[in-house]
Short mmCIF file of C-alpha atoms in Angstrom, two decimals:
data_model
loop_
_atom_site.label_atom_id
_atom_site.label_comp_id
_atom_site.label_asym_id
_atom_site.label_seq_id
_atom_site.Cartn_x
_atom_site.Cartn_y
_atom_site.Cartn_z
CA UNK A 1428 -0.01 0.15 0.25
CA UNK A 1429 1.58 3.49 -1.04
CA UNK A 1430 1.75 6.53 1.24
CA UNK A 1431 0.54 9.32 -0.75
CA UNK A 1432 -1.97 11.74 -0.73
CA UNK A 1433 -5.04 10.56 -3.31
CA UNK A 1434 -5.24 12.91 -5.97
CA UNK A 1435 -6.63 12.55 -9.81
CA UNK A 1436 -4.36 10.96 -11.75
CA UNK A 1437 -2.86 12.93 -15.21
CA UNK A 1438 -0.50 10.43 -16.45
CA UNK A 1439 -1.01 9.34 -19.86
CA UNK A 1440 -1.21 5.28 -19.65
CA UNK A 1441 1.98 3.78 -21.57
CA UNK A 1442 0.74 2.85 -25.37
CA UNK A 1443 0.83 -0.83 -24.88
CA UNK A 1444 -2.56 -0.50 -22.04
CA UNK A 1445 -4.31 2.35 -24.81
CA UNK A 1446 -4.19 -0.60 -27.10
CA UNK A 1447 -6.36 -3.02 -24.95
CA UNK A 1448 -9.21 -4.50 -26.04
CA UNK A 1449 -11.75 -5.16 -22.93
CA UNK A 1450 -14.38 -7.84 -23.59
CA UNK A 1451 -17.30 -8.10 -21.51
CA UNK A 1452 -16.63 -9.97 -18.18
CA UNK A 1453 -17.34 -13.58 -17.68
CA UNK A 1454 -19.34 -15.94 -15.89
CA UNK A 1455 -17.06 -17.93 -14.09
CA UNK A 1456 -16.61 -17.54 -10.26
CA UNK A 1457 -14.08 -15.32 -8.43
CA UNK A 1458 -13.66 -17.42 -5.54
CA UNK A 1459 -10.97 -17.81 -2.26
CA UNK A 1460 -10.90 -15.89 0.83
CA UNK A 1461 -13.71 -16.51 1.80
CA UNK A 1462 -15.34 -14.71 -1.28
CA UNK A 1463 -18.65 -15.48 -2.36
CA UNK A 1464 -19.44 -16.42 -6.39
CA UNK A 1465 -20.16 -14.10 -9.18
CA UNK A 1466 -21.87 -11.13 -8.99
CA UNK A 1467 -21.91 -8.69 -11.59
CA UNK A 1468 -22.26 -5.67 -10.89
CA UNK A 1469 -25.24 -3.20 -12.16
CA UNK A 1470 -24.63 -1.58 -15.26
CA UNK A 1471 -20.95 -3.38 -15.18
CA UNK A 1472 -20.84 -5.28 -18.92
CA UNK A 1473 -21.82 -1.24 -20.59
CA UNK A 1474 -19.16 0.28 -18.20
CA UNK A 1475 -16.89 -1.87 -19.90
CA UNK A 1476 -17.74 -1.22 -23.48
CA UNK A 1477 -17.53 2.16 -22.40
CA UNK A 1478 -13.89 1.89 -21.60
CA UNK A 1479 -13.48 -0.11 -24.56
CA UNK A 1480 -14.84 2.33 -26.52
CA UNK A 1481 -12.55 4.87 -24.38
CA UNK A 1482 -8.55 2.97 -24.86
CA UNK A 1483 -10.02 2.64 -28.82
CA UNK A 1484 -10.68 6.15 -29.73
CA UNK A 1485 -7.13 7.05 -27.47
CA UNK A 1486 -5.44 4.43 -29.46
CA UNK A 1487 -6.22 5.69 -32.57
CA UNK A 1488 -6.08 9.17 -31.25
CA UNK A 1489 -1.93 8.03 -30.19
CA UNK A 1490 -1.21 7.37 -34.11
CA UNK A 1491 -2.64 10.60 -35.54
CA UNK A 1492 -0.44 12.40 -32.38
CA UNK A 1493 2.65 10.36 -33.12
CA UNK A 1494 2.32 11.03 -37.08
CA UNK A 1495 2.14 14.47 -36.18
CA UNK A 1496 4.70 14.70 -34.25
CA UNK A 1497 7.03 12.77 -36.61
CA UNK A 1498 5.61 15.74 -39.38
CA UNK A 1499 6.20 18.21 -36.65
CA UNK A 1500 10.15 17.30 -36.55
CA UNK A 1501 9.99 16.97 -40.56
CA UNK A 1502 9.14 20.76 -40.61
CA UNK A 1503 10.99 21.35 -37.70
CA UNK A 1504 13.88 20.60 -39.44
CA UNK A 1505 13.88 22.31 -42.40
CA UNK A 1506 12.25 25.55 -40.95
CA UNK A 1507 16.22 25.57 -39.09
CA UNK A 1508 17.25 24.76 -42.10
CA UNK A 1509 16.03 27.99 -43.89
CA UNK A 1510 16.82 29.50 -41.03
CA UNK A 1511 20.76 28.34 -41.43
CA UNK A 1512 21.05 29.52 -45.17
CA UNK A 1513 19.35 33.19 -44.70
CA UNK A 1514 22.04 33.79 -42.15
CA UNK A 1515 24.26 32.87 -44.90
CA UNK A 1516 22.38 34.91 -47.18
CA UNK A 1517 22.52 37.85 -45.49
CA UNK A 1518 26.36 37.30 -44.46
CA UNK A 1519 27.28 36.96 -48.01
CA UNK A 1520 24.93 40.35 -48.46
CA UNK A 1521 27.06 41.98 -45.96
CA UNK A 1522 29.69 41.48 -47.95
CA UNK A 1523 28.61 42.06 -51.59
CA UNK A 1524 27.14 45.52 -50.18
CA UNK A 1525 31.09 46.29 -48.30
CA UNK A 1526 32.05 45.43 -52.15
CA UNK A 1527 29.64 47.82 -54.44
CA UNK A 1528 30.98 51.13 -51.57
CA UNK A 1529 34.89 49.43 -52.20
CA UNK A 1530 34.09 49.82 -55.76
CA UNK A 1531 32.11 53.20 -56.20
CA UNK A 1532 35.21 55.24 -53.79
CA UNK A 1533 37.72 53.31 -56.12
CA UNK A 1534 35.77 55.12 -58.94
CA UNK A 1535 35.26 58.37 -57.65
CA UNK A 1536 39.31 58.46 -56.46
CA UNK A 1537 40.36 57.31 -59.53
CA UNK A 1538 37.83 59.98 -62.23
CA UNK A 1539 35.25 57.25 -63.17
CA UNK A 1540 32.09 58.37 -64.45
CA UNK A 1541 34.14 61.71 -66.18
CA UNK A 1542 32.28 62.23 -69.70
CA UNK A 1543 34.16 60.97 -71.94
CA UNK A 1544 34.75 64.57 -73.92
CA UNK A 1545 36.72 66.11 -70.60
CA UNK A 1546 38.76 62.80 -70.63
CA UNK A 1547 39.53 63.58 -73.98
CA UNK A 1548 40.82 67.55 -73.23
CA UNK A 1549 42.47 66.47 -70.49
CA UNK A 1550 44.46 63.51 -71.56
CA UNK A 1551 48.02 64.74 -72.64
CA UNK A 1552 48.39 61.60 -75.18
CA UNK A 1553 45.90 59.39 -76.34
CA UNK A 1554 47.91 55.96 -75.17
CA UNK A 1555 47.34 58.30 -71.15
CA UNK A 1556 43.57 58.52 -73.14
CA UNK A 1557 43.46 54.79 -73.57
CA UNK A 1558 44.51 53.42 -70.67
CA UNK A 1559 41.90 55.67 -68.79
CA UNK A 1560 39.10 54.60 -71.30
CA UNK A 1561 39.81 51.09 -69.88
CA UNK A 1562 40.44 51.23 -66.22
CA UNK A 1563 36.74 52.97 -66.10
CA UNK A 1564 35.38 50.28 -68.92
CA UNK A 1565 36.98 47.70 -66.22
CA UNK A 1566 35.22 49.74 -63.08
CA UNK A 1567 31.74 50.07 -64.87
CA UNK A 1568 32.08 46.31 -65.71
CA UNK A 1569 33.25 45.27 -62.11
CA UNK A 1570 30.52 47.79 -60.16
CA UNK A 1571 27.97 46.16 -62.87
CA UNK A 1572 28.41 42.66 -61.90
CA UNK A 1573 27.94 43.20 -58.54
CA UNK A 1574 25.18 45.24 -58.77
CA UNK A 1575 23.87 42.35 -60.73
CA UNK A 1576 24.58 40.05 -58.11
CA UNK A 1577 23.45 41.66 -55.04
CA UNK A 1578 20.50 42.17 -57.16
CA UNK A 1579 19.70 38.75 -57.54
CA UNK A 1580 21.31 37.89 -53.65
CA UNK A 1581 18.39 40.68 -52.68
CA UNK A 1582 15.92 38.48 -54.69
CA UNK A 1583 16.93 35.24 -53.08
CA UNK A 1584 17.01 36.18 -49.56
CA UNK A 1585 13.67 37.58 -50.27
CA UNK A 1586 12.49 34.26 -51.11
CA UNK A 1587 13.76 31.97 -48.24
CA UNK A 1588 12.87 34.45 -46.36
CA UNK A 1589 8.87 33.85 -47.30
CA UNK A 1590 9.83 30.30 -47.26
CA UNK A 1591 11.03 30.67 -43.83
CA UNK A 1592 8.19 32.30 -42.87
CA UNK A 1593 5.85 29.36 -44.19
CA UNK A 1594 7.46 26.62 -42.87
CA UNK A 1595 7.44 28.47 -39.48
CA UNK A 1596 3.75 29.43 -39.90
CA UNK A 1597 3.34 25.44 -40.74
CA UNK A 1598 5.07 24.51 -37.54
CA UNK A 1599 3.11 26.75 -35.38
CA UNK A 1600 0.12 25.17 -36.33
CA UNK A 1601 0.76 21.51 -36.19
CA UNK A 1602 2.04 22.34 -33.17
CA UNK A 1603 -1.09 23.77 -31.97
CA UNK A 1604 -2.81 20.65 -33.83
CA UNK A 1605 -0.84 18.31 -32.08
CA UNK A 1606 -1.34 20.11 -28.66
CA UNK A 1607 -5.48 19.78 -29.03
CA UNK A 1608 -4.58 16.33 -30.44
CA UNK A 1609 -2.94 15.47 -26.84
CA UNK A 1610 -5.16 17.48 -24.90
CA UNK A 1611 -7.62 14.94 -26.30
CA UNK A 1612 -5.75 11.92 -25.41
CA UNK A 1613 -5.46 12.85 -22.23
CA UNK A 1614 -8.98 13.48 -21.33
CA UNK A 1615 -10.29 9.88 -23.00
CA UNK A 1616 -7.33 8.67 -20.99
CA UNK A 1617 -8.53 10.38 -17.94
CA UNK A 1618 -12.09 9.43 -18.63
CA UNK A 1619 -11.60 6.00 -19.31
CA UNK A 1620 -9.15 5.06 -15.86
CA UNK A 1621 -11.21 6.34 -13.67
CA UNK A 1622 -14.15 4.79 -15.21
CA UNK A 1623 -12.07 1.97 -14.83
CA UNK A 1624 -11.29 2.88 -11.33
CA UNK A 1625 -14.99 3.25 -10.56
CA UNK A 1626 -16.19 -0.18 -11.83
CA UNK A 1627 -13.31 -1.94 -9.36
CA UNK A 1628 -14.42 0.14 -6.44
CA UNK A 1629 -17.99 -1.45 -6.83
CA UNK A 1630 -16.88 -4.48 -6.99
CA UNK A 1631 -15.26 -4.13 -3.95
CA UNK A 1632 -17.75 -2.50 -1.78
CA UNK A 1633 -19.44 -5.09 -3.33
CA UNK A 1634 -17.53 -7.96 -1.96
CA UNK A 1635 -17.98 -9.98 -5.39
CA UNK A 1636 -15.87 -10.19 -7.84
CA UNK A 1637 -17.62 -10.02 -11.22
CA UNK A 1638 -15.55 -12.54 -13.20
CA UNK A 1639 -12.96 -12.07 -15.51
CA UNK A 1640 -12.73 -8.90 -18.13
CA UNK A 1641 -10.29 -11.03 -20.66
CA UNK A 1642 -7.44 -8.41 -22.35
CA UNK A 1643 -6.15 -9.74 -25.47
CA UNK A 1644 -2.35 -10.38 -24.47
CA UNK A 1645 0.99 -8.90 -25.65
CA UNK A 1646 2.20 -10.68 -29.43
CA UNK A 1647 4.99 -12.74 -28.60
CA UNK A 1648 4.51 -13.62 -24.59
CA UNK A 1649 7.49 -13.65 -22.53
CA UNK A 1650 11.22 -15.06 -24.05
CA UNK A 1651 12.34 -14.79 -20.14
CA UNK A 1652 10.92 -17.80 -17.44
CA UNK A 1653 10.53 -14.27 -14.50
CA UNK A 1654 9.56 -10.57 -15.15
CA UNK A 1655 8.87 -7.73 -13.04
CA UNK A 1656 4.95 -7.22 -12.35
CA UNK A 1657 4.77 -4.77 -14.40
CA UNK A 1658 6.95 -3.39 -17.54
CA UNK A 1659 6.99 0.12 -16.87
CA UNK A 1660 7.11 1.10 -13.15
CA UNK A 1661 8.80 3.54 -10.45
CA UNK A 1662 9.30 1.99 -6.93
CA UNK A 1663 7.86 2.97 -3.90
CA UNK A 1664 7.18 1.61 -0.49
CA UNK A 1665 9.17 -1.32 -0.44
CA UNK A 1666 9.10 -3.96 1.93
CA UNK A 1667 9.31 -3.59 5.29
CA UNK A 1668 9.12 -0.25 5.86
CA UNK A 1669 7.19 1.65 7.98
CA UNK A 1670 3.53 3.27 7.78
CA UNK A 1671 0.61 4.81 9.81
CA UNK A 1672 -1.77 2.83 7.18
CA UNK A 1673 -0.33 -0.55 7.89
CA UNK A 1674 -0.49 -2.50 11.60
CA UNK A 1675 2.88 -3.35 12.12
CA UNK A 1676 5.26 -3.34 8.79
CA UNK A 1677 4.82 -2.89 5.06
CA UNK A 1678 4.86 -6.86 3.54
CA UNK A 1679 5.60 -6.50 -0.39
CA UNK A 1680 7.00 -3.64 -2.40
CA UNK A 1681 5.22 -1.19 -4.55
CA UNK A 1682 5.30 0.08 -7.77
CA UNK A 1683 3.86 3.34 -8.86
CA UNK A 1684 2.16 2.78 -11.93
CA UNK A 1685 -1.00 4.66 -13.92
CA UNK A 1686 -4.74 3.60 -13.50
CA UNK A 1687 -5.42 0.72 -16.36
CA UNK A 1688 -1.47 -0.62 -16.90
CA UNK A 1689 -1.12 -3.80 -17.15
CA UNK A 1690 -0.14 -6.23 -14.35
CA UNK A 1691 1.63 -9.22 -15.59
CA UNK A 1692 2.46 -12.50 -13.67
CA UNK A 1693 5.67 -12.69 -12.93
CA UNK A 1694 6.70 -16.15 -13.36
CA UNK A 1695 4.17 -20.00 -14.60
CA UNK A 1696 1.80 -20.46 -12.12
CA UNK A 1697 -1.66 -21.24 -10.80
CA UNK A 1698 -4.08 -18.88 -10.01
CA UNK A 1699 -5.53 -19.39 -6.11
CA UNK A 1700 -7.45 -16.89 -5.03
CA UNK A 1701 -9.13 -13.90 -6.86
CA UNK A 1702 -11.08 -11.19 -4.00
CA UNK A 1703 -12.74 -8.55 -4.19
CA UNK A 1704 -12.67 -6.75 -1.27
CA UNK A 1705 -10.54 -6.29 2.76
CA UNK A 1706 -7.71 -3.78 2.96
CA UNK A 1707 -6.14 -5.43 -0.10
CA UNK A 1708 -8.83 -4.19 -2.57
CA UNK A 1709 -9.01 -6.58 -5.71
CA UNK A 1710 -6.37 -9.00 -5.19
CA UNK A 1711 -5.00 -12.21 -7.06
CA UNK A 1712 -2.31 -14.34 -5.30
CA UNK A 1713 -0.10 -16.72 -7.95
CA UNK A 1714 1.38 -19.97 -6.38
CA UNK A 1715 4.45 -21.23 -8.52
CA UNK A 1716 5.89 -24.46 -8.76
CA UNK A 1717 8.94 -23.38 -6.00
CA UNK A 1718 6.18 -23.55 -3.69
CA UNK A 1719 6.14 -19.78 -3.08
CA UNK A 1720 3.07 -17.68 -3.95
CA UNK A 1721 2.51 -14.35 -5.32
CA UNK A 1722 0.09 -11.62 -4.93
CA UNK A 1723 -1.26 -8.67 -6.65
CA UNK A 1724 -2.46 -6.25 -4.59
CA UNK A 1725 -5.00 -2.38 -4.91
CA UNK A 1726 -5.92 -3.71 -8.87
CA UNK A 1727 -8.67 -2.04 -10.66
CA UNK A 1728 -9.88 -5.39 -12.73
CA UNK A 1729 -8.84 -8.73 -13.18
CA UNK A 1730 -8.22 -10.82 -16.30
CA UNK A 1731 -8.16 -14.32 -15.09
CA UNK A 1732 -10.03 -16.37 -12.68
CA UNK A 1733 -9.41 -18.81 -10.09
CA UNK A 1734 -7.96 -22.06 -11.19
CA UNK A 1735 -6.61 -19.85 -14.27
CA UNK A 1736 -3.13 -21.23 -15.58
CA UNK A 1737 -0.81 -18.17 -16.21
CA UNK A 1738 2.50 -18.03 -17.99
CA UNK A 1739 5.59 -15.60 -17.52
CA UNK A 1740 4.48 -11.74 -18.41
CA UNK A 1741 0.64 -12.78 -19.18
CA UNK A 1742 -1.84 -10.08 -18.38
CA UNK A 1743 -3.52 -11.14 -15.20
CA UNK A 1744 -5.57 -7.56 -14.41
CA UNK A 1745 -5.20 -3.82 -15.03
CA UNK A 1746 -3.51 -1.41 -12.28
CA UNK A 1747 -5.50 0.36 -9.88
CA UNK A 1748 -6.44 1.97 -6.20
CA UNK A 1749 -8.89 0.04 -4.71
CA UNK A 1750 -9.00 -0.99 -1.02
CA UNK A 1751 -6.38 0.63 1.12
CA UNK A 1752 -4.73 2.86 -1.42
CA UNK A 1753 -4.25 6.81 -0.95
CA UNK A 1754 -2.78 6.57 -4.57
CA UNK A 1755 -2.61 4.36 -8.41
CA UNK A 1756 0.03 1.33 -7.94
CA UNK A 1757 0.72 -2.31 -7.67
CA UNK A 1758 1.25 -3.84 -4.62
CA UNK A 1759 3.36 -7.06 -5.09
CA UNK A 1760 4.48 -9.54 -2.26
CA UNK A 1761 6.17 -12.80 -2.19
CA UNK A 1762 4.99 -15.41 0.74
CA UNK A 1763 5.53 -19.30 1.16
CA UNK A 1764 1.48 -19.61 1.47
CA UNK A 1765 -1.26 -18.13 0.19
CA UNK A 1766 -1.79 -16.15 3.05
CA UNK A 1767 -0.95 -12.38 4.51
CA UNK A 1768 1.57 -13.30 7.45
CA UNK A 1769 4.07 -15.18 5.33
CA UNK A 1770 5.47 -12.79 3.14
CA UNK A 1771 8.95 -12.12 2.04
CA UNK A 1772 10.93 -9.51 0.89
CA UNK A 1773 10.12 -10.08 -3.14
CA UNK A 1774 13.04 -7.33 -4.60
CA UNK A 1775 15.87 -10.49 -3.34
CA UNK A 1776 13.49 -13.00 -4.18
CA UNK A 1777 13.10 -12.04 -7.95
CA UNK A 1778 16.72 -10.68 -8.27
CA UNK A 1779 17.46 -14.83 -6.97
CA UNK A 1780 15.05 -16.04 -10.25
CA UNK A 1781 17.18 -13.58 -12.72
CA UNK A 1782 14.88 -10.08 -12.47
CA UNK A 1783 16.65 -6.94 -11.23
CA UNK A 1784 14.27 -4.10 -10.15
#
């Protein structure tokens, strides 16, 4: 059980959760731990259908968001490329303008632009006249070429500035679109998460599980015989830690995860208990071949029934915050019997099975 103040969760559910396809409840029993037969919570099937639709819509929106994000990255790269080009062109324009100034000053000093008649009158001999004319012609040619080059550069600069402005406008538009898509995803996922949690709370209040809500399992399954109980997580309260919400010491390891996160069987085994009520809220206990038992508590939903065989990495439930819990997380225990009071530290136990948290 996690020490934190309960609040509305604003974390986006991982994409693997978004893609879940939840079907209606089965008619299987959920015995164990003194629980009675299956009791379907009023409106449960309708809630499951709503959760399914919301998660599917979020999955579609997520794909749109990811596609738009890739387009935005391309647009940003192009806009930055144009900005780099503009910087280079502006420097070239400064060089060209400086060159034009030098040519103009040189012509002024050397008599450039003096009328041809005046040059004939001032020249002392034909050779001097020809040299002067060649110098003037060369200076005029250089000036005209420089002016033409400067005009072409100015036109190219104006064109590229327009392209850059267009690229940045497109990027800003795409960014705004992505913000709306992301907001829509967050709203849908939050609604789906708390709808799912509300369903779990109703089951706990009723003291009876409505049966497994089957999920499509991840493709390929686990290639390892032992895995962590959740794929992505942050560790919170550890084994043996103190807290006012526990009778003595904390009996497991908590994994901070969003509501709806798939909870996995850490290894192959058989489900010996599915219960909905008490301090642990919705919980599952799995017996493994080495004689140990693992418990998964504070769930929002279960996806297995008592007596089911499970494999390593199989989704057996969805995390939540049912029972004596102050925030969304998975409470995970390792026990030598199915019952509370026989737990061992799960972190070194998992480490002995090749799982490092």
